Amino acid sequence: MHAEGFIQDLAIVMLIAGVVTLLFHRFKQPVVLGYILAGVIIGPYTPPFQLINDKETIDILAELGIIFLLFTLGLEFTLKKLASVGLTALFGALAEIALMMWAGYSIAMYFGWGVMNGIFLGAMLSVSSTTIIIKVLNDLKMKHERFAQLIFGILIFDDILAIGMIALLSSIAITGEVGTAAVLGTLGKLSLFMVAALVLGILLVPRLLNYVSRYKNDEMLLITVLALCFGFCLIVVKLEYSVALGAFVIGAIIAESRHILAIERIIDPVRNMFSAIFFVAIGLLFDPRVLLDYAGPIALITAVVVFGKLFACGTAAFIAGNSGRTSMRVGMGLSQIGEFSFIIAALGQSLKVTSDFLYPIAVAVSAVTSLLTPYLIKWADPLSRKLSDAMPPRVVYISELYSTWLQSIQPQGDRAQQAAIIRRIVLQVIINLALVTCIFLAGHFFAPGIIAALETWGLNPFWGGLVAWGMAVLLSLPCLLAAYGKLKALSMVLAESSVSPAVAGRYAEPVRRVIAELIPLTTLIGFLLLIVIMSIGILPTVGQFVLILAGVFFLGWLLRGRFLKMHARLQAALIDTLREKADEKTEDEHKKP
């Protein structure tokens, strides 16, 4: 009987969703809103009939919808795309999230809704809707324009920061701590996890997919991709992070495979089905009476979303050197909330830390702002022209002067090449140190189990800590040696570029040598302090720690050539994977008519 009820519920969901979305498509409205309306129609708050028998089953399917929604967003994210959008997009995303977090929290405090409602409301308002914006820009045939590329860049960082917020909100809701130390600690662990997962994943997953793709069997490829998705999500949940984080990260890893087009093709039907169920489930929780009871707050929040995001994103785009017209279009294009707002609202409800009215308010604001999005983008040009005409000539002159100055300070020629080299070296050092930190955190995680296992054999617990610490150091040595070598190279570049004979005269060469030696020495001391800090809790005494550390470093010096070769092979494999993906994408673009 349970199976019959499940099939009945699923049939009703799909039937109503199909009819409503067909109408929405006919009238050129966002299909996502059609799914939500379908959920409202069949939901428990819409008389006269109770059409859904087992809402818990639908909620489980909606969880799958979240996984597939975030997984496919990850598939559209690539490291190369992230690097290409630049600091402008990051600045815009940070400005948008900071302002809207503050605005949402302030609104909740104004209405007396409480701290936790304020935190979650701010998070809901801070992230724009990737799904709705891409759909609108496609319909308006504007996706290749300059402002659209800036919007896509901001959306990439929006999605990344939203994943971080989901993990952070889960931690805050569970622990009840909102302090700076707790927030920074959570963000630090999250950043380390994402760096380690991306690096190790890009080394392993694309090679596995290359092997599976040799059989040219879509079914085998689909099962492998789903196994990777759910398996990685399980690992993330075991580490007490959000399942949404796991889905996004494994999607970003798989996106580096050269078979990404085939994977997107076979995964799309599955994604479409479960995403539809997810948005219908959102509609099931929507109580239309909230529109009447909270009409004032909904209107205020809608206005804050539109004008707040217009100001934050538009100002950030202008400060980054874009024209007033482009900045206005960027701000208006991002003035809505969408799928991540629903995920955050659902998270608050599932953890029972937010009030019941917050979810329907988020849905109502999303619906209104999504309907306004195409009109806001169309109105951007006329509004920017009117503002430009109304501005005093002196303000126009200053803005043009600012844009010219911004272009003049961009590095050119040799300076640009040196800046690129410095950025690349710093990034490589950060990745290596992040991997080292993750290895030691894993040592802390496995140390109790190793100690317990050795105690059953009658051995001193010290040996368990020693085994865990020794394995962590040995695994870290290739990364530490590579990071030290990169920093030596960085010190030479900085010494060469910062001390010129024209300024330092005959002292130029001695000063360069001092800089070239000082940075590696400081780095070595920093590495030692890092290992000491990360070894706390594994090794019992200072004397034993120093003795074993000296032995390990002697071993590292003795085998440094092998370690560096090992690291070089891993780095080459990582670069080859990224290059293969880029070459494959170029070939596919050439094949397109």
XYZ file of C-alpha atoms in Angstrom:
593
model
C 0.000 0.000 0.000
C 2.917 2.306 0.746
C 4.250 1.807 -2.787
C 0.855 2.662 -4.249
C 0.655 5.855 -2.193
C 4.158 6.856 -3.258
C 3.343 6.326 -6.954
C 0.130 8.320 -6.527
C 1.977 11.232 -4.903
C 4.670 11.199 -7.564
C 2.080 11.068 -10.354
C 0.203 14.055 -8.894
C 3.428 16.050 -8.484
C 4.550 15.427 -12.051
C 1.087 15.948 -13.599
C 0.392 19.294 -11.908
C 3.982 20.448 -12.396
C 3.806 19.589 -16.100
C 0.562 21.497 -16.666
C 1.587 24.592 -14.691
C 5.083 24.841 -16.177
C 3.623 24.443 -19.656
C 1.506 27.531 -18.993
C 4.493 29.413 -17.559
C 6.577 28.539 -20.596
C 3.742 29.672 -22.855
C 3.663 33.091 -21.156
C 7.512 33.286 -21.019
C 7.790 33.256 -17.234
C 10.525 31.462 -15.186
C 9.710 27.745 -15.102
C 11.041 27.535 -11.533
C 8.081 29.639 -10.383
C 5.779 27.195 -12.169
C 7.162 24.327 -10.110
C 6.635 26.305 -6.895
C 3.065 27.202 -7.909
C 2.392 23.512 -8.625
C 3.497 22.724 -5.073
C 1.194 25.435 -3.704
C -1.764 24.010 -5.654
C -1.324 20.478 -4.304
C -0.047 21.553 -0.887
C -1.771 21.135 2.473
C -2.565 24.853 2.782
C -4.652 24.999 -0.419
C -8.238 23.693 -0.052
C -10.356 21.777 -0.749
C -8.410 18.493 -1.095
C -5.307 16.977 0.510
C -3.657 15.640 -2.660
C -0.348 14.473 -1.129
C -0.493 11.453 1.198
C 3.134 11.001 2.215
C 4.934 14.325 2.362
C 7.995 12.757 4.017
C 8.693 10.768 0.855
C 8.464 13.935 -1.222
C 10.875 15.642 1.207
C 13.387 12.816 0.706
C 13.079 13.217 -3.059
C 13.531 16.971 -2.574
C 16.821 16.271 -0.767
C 17.900 14.389 -3.880
C 16.822 17.454 -5.838
C 19.182 19.627 -3.782
C 22.026 17.195 -4.458
C 21.431 17.187 -8.209
C 20.852 20.945 -8.360
C 24.148 21.698 -6.602
C 25.926 18.904 -8.476
C 25.008 20.388 -11.857
C 25.985 23.874 -10.660
C 29.359 22.368 -9.835
C 29.552 20.856 -13.329
C 29.250 24.386 -14.758
C 32.061 25.642 -12.498
C 35.677 25.316 -13.641
C 38.911 26.605 -12.135
C 39.777 28.283 -15.432
C 36.432 30.097 -15.454
C 36.995 31.180 -11.850
C 40.409 32.616 -12.737
C 39.052 34.411 -15.822
C 36.310 36.383 -14.038
C 38.919 38.147 -11.917
C 38.746 40.307 -8.822
C 35.855 42.399 -10.172
C 33.427 39.502 -9.771
C 34.807 38.594 -6.341
C 34.520 42.202 -5.171
C 30.933 42.376 -6.455
C 29.928 39.114 -4.758
C 31.486 40.132 -1.434
C 29.830 43.569 -1.533
C 26.458 42.012 -2.360
C 26.652 39.382 0.393
C 27.969 41.759 3.057
C 25.292 44.410 2.454
C 22.400 41.945 2.171
C 23.479 39.965 5.249
C 23.430 43.212 7.225
C 20.108 44.297 5.672
C 18.393 40.951 6.356
C 19.603 40.864 9.942
C 18.512 44.489 10.487
C 15.035 43.777 9.094
C 14.618 40.787 11.415
C 15.721 42.847 14.409
C 13.327 45.657 13.391
C 10.363 43.267 13.370
C 11.540 41.481 16.534
C 12.061 38.075 14.869
C 15.177 37.139 16.827
C 18.893 36.646 16.135
C 18.751 33.251 14.402
C 15.929 34.350 12.079
C 17.989 37.453 11.287
C 21.100 35.443 10.410
C 19.175 33.070 8.152
C 17.154 35.891 6.549
C 20.360 37.766 5.742
C 21.817 34.623 4.155
C 18.629 34.070 2.103
C 18.735 37.611 0.715
C 22.452 37.629 -0.056
C 22.600 35.136 -2.964
C 21.112 35.821 -6.396
C 19.433 33.138 -8.499
C 21.751 31.541 -11.067
C 18.891 29.553 -12.626
C 16.576 32.510 -13.146
C 19.259 34.963 -14.335
C 20.677 32.565 -16.938
C 17.156 31.809 -18.189
C 16.261 35.504 -18.492
C 19.527 36.461 -20.235
C 19.065 33.576 -22.680
C 15.515 34.670 -23.436
C 16.633 38.295 -23.943
C 19.635 37.136 -26.077
C 22.037 39.159 -23.930
C 24.283 36.443 -22.464
C 27.318 37.425 -24.591
C 27.311 41.109 -23.623
C 29.882 42.615 -21.253
C 27.488 43.093 -18.324
C 26.246 39.487 -18.665
C 29.822 38.157 -18.373
C 30.295 40.199 -15.209
C 27.018 38.837 -13.851
C 28.110 35.257 -14.573
C 31.398 35.922 -12.770
C 29.614 37.292 -9.698
C 27.237 34.305 -9.772
C 30.202 31.897 -9.705
C 31.541 33.513 -6.537
C 27.982 33.789 -5.193
C 27.565 30.026 -5.529
C 30.930 29.297 -3.890
C 30.254 31.681 -0.991
C 26.711 30.328 -0.643
C 28.083 26.814 -0.202
C 30.354 28.183 2.503
C 27.411 29.949 4.146
C 25.358 26.738 4.192
C 28.174 24.890 5.968
C 28.688 27.847 8.324
C 24.976 28.191 9.118
C 24.757 24.464 9.871
C 27.622 24.816 12.351
C 26.128 27.934 13.956
C 22.690 26.317 14.247
C 24.097 23.137 15.823
C 26.602 24.773 18.204
C 24.679 27.976 18.834
C 27.949 29.916 18.582
C 28.079 33.056 16.483
C 31.419 34.334 17.785
C 34.229 35.520 15.543
C 36.535 32.661 16.575
C 33.902 30.026 15.776
C 33.120 31.621 12.402
C 36.791 31.951 11.413
C 37.504 28.403 12.570
C 34.651 27.003 10.499
C 35.671 29.016 7.432
C 39.289 27.928 7.831
C 38.418 24.229 8.033
C 35.996 24.595 5.138
C 38.625 26.294 2.952
C 41.202 23.615 3.736
C 38.737 20.860 2.968
C 37.752 22.393 -0.371
C 41.379 22.937 -1.463
C 42.393 19.387 -0.529
C 39.284 17.863 -2.092
C 39.732 19.789 -5.349
C 43.438 19.005 -5.706
C 43.170 15.304 -4.840
C 39.907 14.952 -6.747
C 41.304 16.516 -9.933
C 44.272 14.130 -9.713
C 42.096 11.001 -9.403
C 38.531 11.480 -10.688
C 39.194 12.590 -14.322
C 41.504 9.591 -14.794
C 38.805 7.241 -13.527
C 36.266 8.825 -15.885
C 38.730 8.557 -18.784
C 39.031 4.826 -18.092
C 35.251 4.319 -17.898
C 34.687 6.364 -21.065
C 36.821 3.955 -23.092
C 33.893 1.520 -23.099
C 31.647 4.135 -24.799
C 28.704 3.052 -22.653
C 26.442 5.851 -21.366
C 24.889 3.604 -18.715
C 28.294 2.724 -17.234
C 29.364 6.383 -17.288
C 26.117 7.516 -15.619
C 26.393 4.923 -12.827
C 30.030 5.867 -12.216
C 29.197 9.580 -12.014
C 26.287 8.928 -9.626
C 28.499 6.680 -7.495
C 31.103 9.451 -7.252
C 28.420 12.023 -6.419
C 26.681 10.084 -3.645
C 29.910 8.565 -2.316
C 31.560 11.960 -1.937
C 28.376 13.418 -0.383
C 28.484 10.597 2.190
C 32.109 11.422 3.060
C 31.211 15.095 3.469
C 28.262 14.261 5.738
C 30.529 12.014 7.846
C 32.879 15.001 8.218
C 29.842 16.997 9.483
C 29.600 19.317 6.486
C 26.522 20.043 4.387
C 25.495 17.544 1.700
C 25.081 20.559 -0.613
C 28.802 21.286 -0.179
C 29.679 17.732 -1.176
C 27.467 17.819 -4.263
C 28.935 21.117 -5.458
C 32.585 20.141 -4.870
C 32.332 16.742 -6.597
C 30.543 18.478 -9.490
C 33.421 20.972 -9.767
C 35.921 18.095 -9.730
C 34.082 16.166 -12.456
C 33.852 19.413 -14.462
C 37.619 19.152 -15.039
C 37.124 15.890 -16.953
C 37.433 16.118 -20.725
C 34.199 14.086 -20.970
C 32.159 16.799 -19.261
C 29.862 17.347 -22.277
C 28.856 13.668 -22.331
C 28.365 13.701 -18.550
C 26.142 16.797 -18.699
C 24.098 15.191 -21.488
C 23.367 11.989 -19.561
C 22.871 13.654 -16.169
C 20.454 16.378 -17.379
C 17.266 14.241 -17.438
C 17.937 12.972 -13.901
C 18.701 16.504 -12.714
C 15.542 17.914 -14.320
C 13.305 15.367 -12.620
C 14.660 15.736 -9.088
C 15.084 19.514 -9.368
C 11.418 19.780 -10.339
C 10.460 17.743 -7.267
C 12.644 19.988 -5.104
C 10.905 23.180 -6.223
C 7.484 21.526 -5.940
C 8.391 20.557 -2.356
C 9.137 24.229 -1.689
C 5.627 25.083 -2.860
C 4.186 22.418 -0.554
C 5.538 24.342 2.439
C 4.136 27.657 1.246
C 1.127 28.960 3.161
C -0.719 31.603 1.057
C -2.104 33.145 4.243
C 1.410 34.360 5.046
C 1.090 36.762 2.101
C -1.709 38.527 3.962
C -0.298 38.225 7.479
C 3.167 39.422 6.439
C 2.349 41.633 3.465
C 4.272 44.578 4.962
C 7.515 42.673 5.663
C 7.343 40.985 2.231
C 7.000 44.352 0.489
C 9.861 45.834 2.543
C 12.163 42.849 1.961
C 11.397 42.888 -1.778
C 12.318 46.579 -1.989
C 15.507 45.987 0.027
C 16.531 43.107 -2.279
C 16.004 45.150 -5.467
C 17.565 48.434 -4.339
C 20.176 46.865 -2.054
C 21.581 44.574 -4.741
C 21.360 47.318 -7.337
C 23.455 49.557 -5.084
C 25.944 46.898 -3.904
C 26.628 45.163 -7.223
C 26.354 48.308 -9.339
C 28.721 50.269 -7.103
C 31.209 47.378 -6.965
C 31.182 47.086 -10.768
C 31.725 50.844 -11.138
C 34.573 50.917 -8.598
C 36.209 48.064 -10.534
C 36.362 50.338 -13.589
C 33.188 49.606 -15.573
C 31.004 52.273 -17.160
C 27.888 53.584 -15.433
C 25.653 51.839 -18.007
C 27.334 48.459 -17.512
C 27.303 48.857 -13.722
C 23.589 49.686 -13.739
C 22.811 46.598 -15.835
C 24.885 44.397 -13.524
C 23.075 45.693 -10.445
C 19.610 45.315 -11.926
C 20.379 41.882 -13.344
C 21.274 40.516 -9.908
C 18.303 41.999 -8.027
C 16.529 38.778 -7.039
C 16.841 35.698 -4.844
C 16.274 32.083 -5.835
C 17.303 28.463 -5.350
C 19.984 28.975 -2.694
C 17.536 31.054 -0.661
C 15.165 28.082 -0.634
C 17.962 25.710 0.378
C 18.993 28.013 3.236
C 15.356 28.432 4.320
C 14.844 24.648 4.238
C 18.029 24.205 6.277
C 16.717 26.546 8.965
C 13.438 24.637 9.145
C 15.057 21.192 9.193
C 17.371 22.267 12.039
C 14.372 23.861 13.815
C 16.157 27.162 14.431
C 13.952 29.467 12.324
C 10.284 30.404 12.571
C 7.691 28.801 10.275
C 6.807 32.115 8.610
C 10.331 32.710 7.287
C 10.135 30.037 4.583
C 6.945 31.351 2.891
C 8.310 34.902 3.092
C 11.449 33.804 1.214
C 9.326 32.066 -1.439
C 7.099 35.128 -1.851
C 10.064 37.523 -2.179
C 11.741 35.182 -4.662
C 8.582 34.986 -6.766
C 8.136 38.768 -6.905
C 11.807 39.569 -7.612
C 12.055 36.791 -10.239
C 9.054 38.201 -12.096
C 10.662 41.648 -11.966
C 14.085 40.491 -13.257
C 13.462 40.699 -17.057
C 11.854 44.118 -16.674
C 14.684 45.413 -14.474
C 17.269 44.365 -17.083
C 15.238 46.069 -19.834
C 14.860 49.243 -17.745
C 18.591 49.436 -16.944
C 19.577 51.311 -20.124
C 16.854 53.988 -20.006
C 17.449 54.509 -16.285
C 21.234 54.815 -16.715
C 20.735 57.377 -19.514
C 18.378 59.431 -17.351
C 20.792 59.328 -14.421
C 23.678 60.282 -16.709
C 21.714 63.243 -18.085
C 20.740 64.342 -14.587
C 24.305 64.214 -13.226
C 26.285 67.460 -12.940
C 29.092 67.764 -15.537
C 31.713 67.787 -12.774
C 30.537 64.358 -11.512
C 30.668 62.922 -15.048
C 34.176 64.349 -15.526
C 35.398 62.859 -12.216
C 33.967 59.417 -13.071
C 35.701 59.451 -16.477
C 38.935 60.569 -14.822
C 38.629 57.707 -12.329
C 38.182 55.128 -15.120
C 41.231 56.496 -16.971
C 43.338 56.386 -13.800
C 42.255 52.823 -13.077
C 43.386 51.690 -16.519
C 46.715 53.501 -16.145
C 47.717 51.649 -12.967
C 47.263 48.205 -14.522
C 50.628 46.392 -14.813
C 52.019 46.447 -18.344
C 54.807 44.562 -20.113
C 57.457 43.120 -17.775
C 55.551 44.243 -14.681
C 52.484 42.301 -15.783
C 54.589 39.173 -16.378
C 56.243 39.502 -12.962
C 52.851 39.971 -11.293
C 51.561 36.827 -13.026
C 54.620 34.836 -11.885
C 54.216 36.062 -8.286
C 50.491 35.184 -8.261
C 51.213 31.706 -9.614
C 53.947 31.013 -7.028
C 51.825 32.292 -4.125
C 48.891 30.144 -5.255
C 51.097 27.052 -5.453
C 52.480 27.708 -1.955
C 48.970 28.172 -0.526
C 47.772 24.924 -2.109
C 50.785 23.008 -0.752
C 50.369 24.393 2.772
C 46.637 23.671 2.678
C 47.400 20.053 1.739
C 49.921 19.812 4.606
C 47.331 21.134 7.061
C 44.727 18.647 5.806
C 47.220 15.773 6.182
C 47.885 16.711 9.823
C 44.152 17.124 10.507
C 43.688 13.623 9.128
C 46.474 12.484 11.486
C 44.527 13.961 14.423
C 41.386 12.215 13.171
C 43.002 8.763 12.876
C 45.331 9.012 15.908
C 42.748 7.820 18.523
C 41.955 4.736 16.436
C 45.649 3.909 15.957
C 46.323 4.424 19.693
C 43.376 2.188 20.642
C 44.552 -0.525 18.233
C 48.099 -0.489 19.647
C 46.811 -0.520 23.235
C 45.019 -3.802 22.509
C 48.473 -5.212 21.669
C 49.862 -3.964 24.999
C 51.903 -1.111 23.512
C 52.335 2.366 25.018
C 49.820 4.954 23.648
C 52.805 7.139 22.742
C 53.599 4.821 19.841
C 50.136 5.324 18.382
C 50.613 9.085 18.340
C 54.079 8.629 16.926
C 52.797 6.452 14.077
C 50.037 8.962 13.200
C 52.418 11.932 13.403
C 55.206 10.207 11.493
C 52.861 9.255 8.642
C 51.567 12.837 8.524
C 55.088 14.278 8.329
C 56.246 11.814 5.674
C 53.189 12.504 3.521
C 53.688 16.252 4.028
C 57.392 16.376 3.184
C 56.946 16.550 -0.630
C 54.537 19.482 -0.223
C 56.742 21.232 2.357
C 59.878 20.879 0.246
C 58.035 22.072 -2.863
C 56.573 25.075 -0.997
C 60.047 25.976 0.313
C 61.484 25.780 -3.206
C 58.676 27.923 -4.609
C 59.278 30.554 -1.927
C 63.000 30.637 -2.747
C 62.048 31.348 -6.340
C 59.589 34.009 -5.151
C 62.283 35.684 -3.059
C 64.538 35.943 -6.113
C 61.731 37.463 -8.213
C 60.879 39.976 -5.477
C 64.522 40.881 -4.949
C 65.024 41.430 -8.666
C 61.883 43.521 -9.142
C 61.877 45.577 -5.922
C 65.530 46.680 -5.755
C 66.775 48.528 -8.836
C 70.344 49.817 -9.337
C 68.928 53.246 -10.161
C 67.631 53.547 -6.589
C 70.055 51.444 -4.519
C 73.203 52.137 -6.567
C 76.167 49.908 -5.688
C 74.187 48.416 -2.790
C 71.594 46.895 -5.126
C 73.225 43.476 -5.371
C 73.887 43.046 -1.584
C 70.309 44.126 -0.774
C 68.971 41.648 -3.318
C 71.000 38.849 -1.724
C 69.666 39.750 1.734
C 66.071 39.665 0.485
C 66.686 36.407 -1.404
C 68.019 34.754 1.778
C 65.697 36.380 4.314
C 62.421 35.116 2.813
C 63.483 31.407 2.692
C 64.865 31.626 6.278
C 61.644 33.192 7.560
C 59.691 30.573 5.634
C 61.658 27.721 7.232
C 60.919 29.088 10.706
C 57.271 29.455 9.736
C 57.122 25.834 8.519
C 58.613 24.627 11.809
C 56.047 26.619 13.810
C 53.261 25.256 11.588
C 54.365 21.666 12.241
C 54.663 22.339 15.993
C 51.146 23.807 16.143
C 49.636 20.971 14.114
C 51.461 18.333 16.191
C 49.881 19.453 19.467
C 47.716 16.646 20.794
C 49.507 13.843 18.914
C 52.994 13.799 20.460
C 53.294 13.876 24.281
C 56.593 15.591 25.191
C 58.672 18.432 23.774
C 61.942 16.509 23.947
C 60.591 13.536 22.028
C 58.975 15.882 19.520
C 62.225 17.772 18.815
C 64.240 14.539 18.569
C 61.855 12.897 16.122
C 61.413 16.124 14.153
C 65.176 16.355 13.670
C 65.249 12.750 12.478
C 62.409 13.311 10.029
C 64.018 16.451 8.597
C 67.304 14.581 8.199
C 65.376 11.918 6.302
C 63.716 14.641 4.222
C 67.085 16.209 3.387
C 68.489 12.791 2.491
C 65.571 11.918 0.212
C 64.721 15.432 -0.918
C 65.420 14.622 -4.557
C 62.944 11.734 -4.573
C 60.324 13.763 -2.717
C 60.657 16.673 -5.137
C 60.421 14.330 -8.127
C 57.299 12.760 -6.615
C 55.728 16.196 -6.087
C 56.737 17.284 -9.607
C 55.025 14.228 -11.102
C 51.846 14.954 -9.131
C 51.928 18.619 -10.177
C 52.502 17.626 -13.805
C 49.582 15.215 -13.620
C 47.373 17.976 -12.219
C 48.424 20.427 -14.950
C 47.955 17.768 -17.653
C 44.408 17.119 -16.459
C 43.519 20.813 -16.607
C 45.241 21.223 -19.985
C 43.428 18.180 -21.429
C 40.123 19.728 -20.377
C 41.025 23.066 -21.984
C 42.150 21.387 -25.229
C 38.983 19.302 -25.360
C 36.832 22.403 -24.874
C 38.703 24.217 -27.680
C 38.171 21.286 -30.061
C 34.448 21.172 -29.218
C 34.112 24.906 -29.889
C 35.791 24.505 -33.298
C 33.429 21.665 -34.185
C 30.346 23.776 -33.479
C 28.717 25.191 -36.636
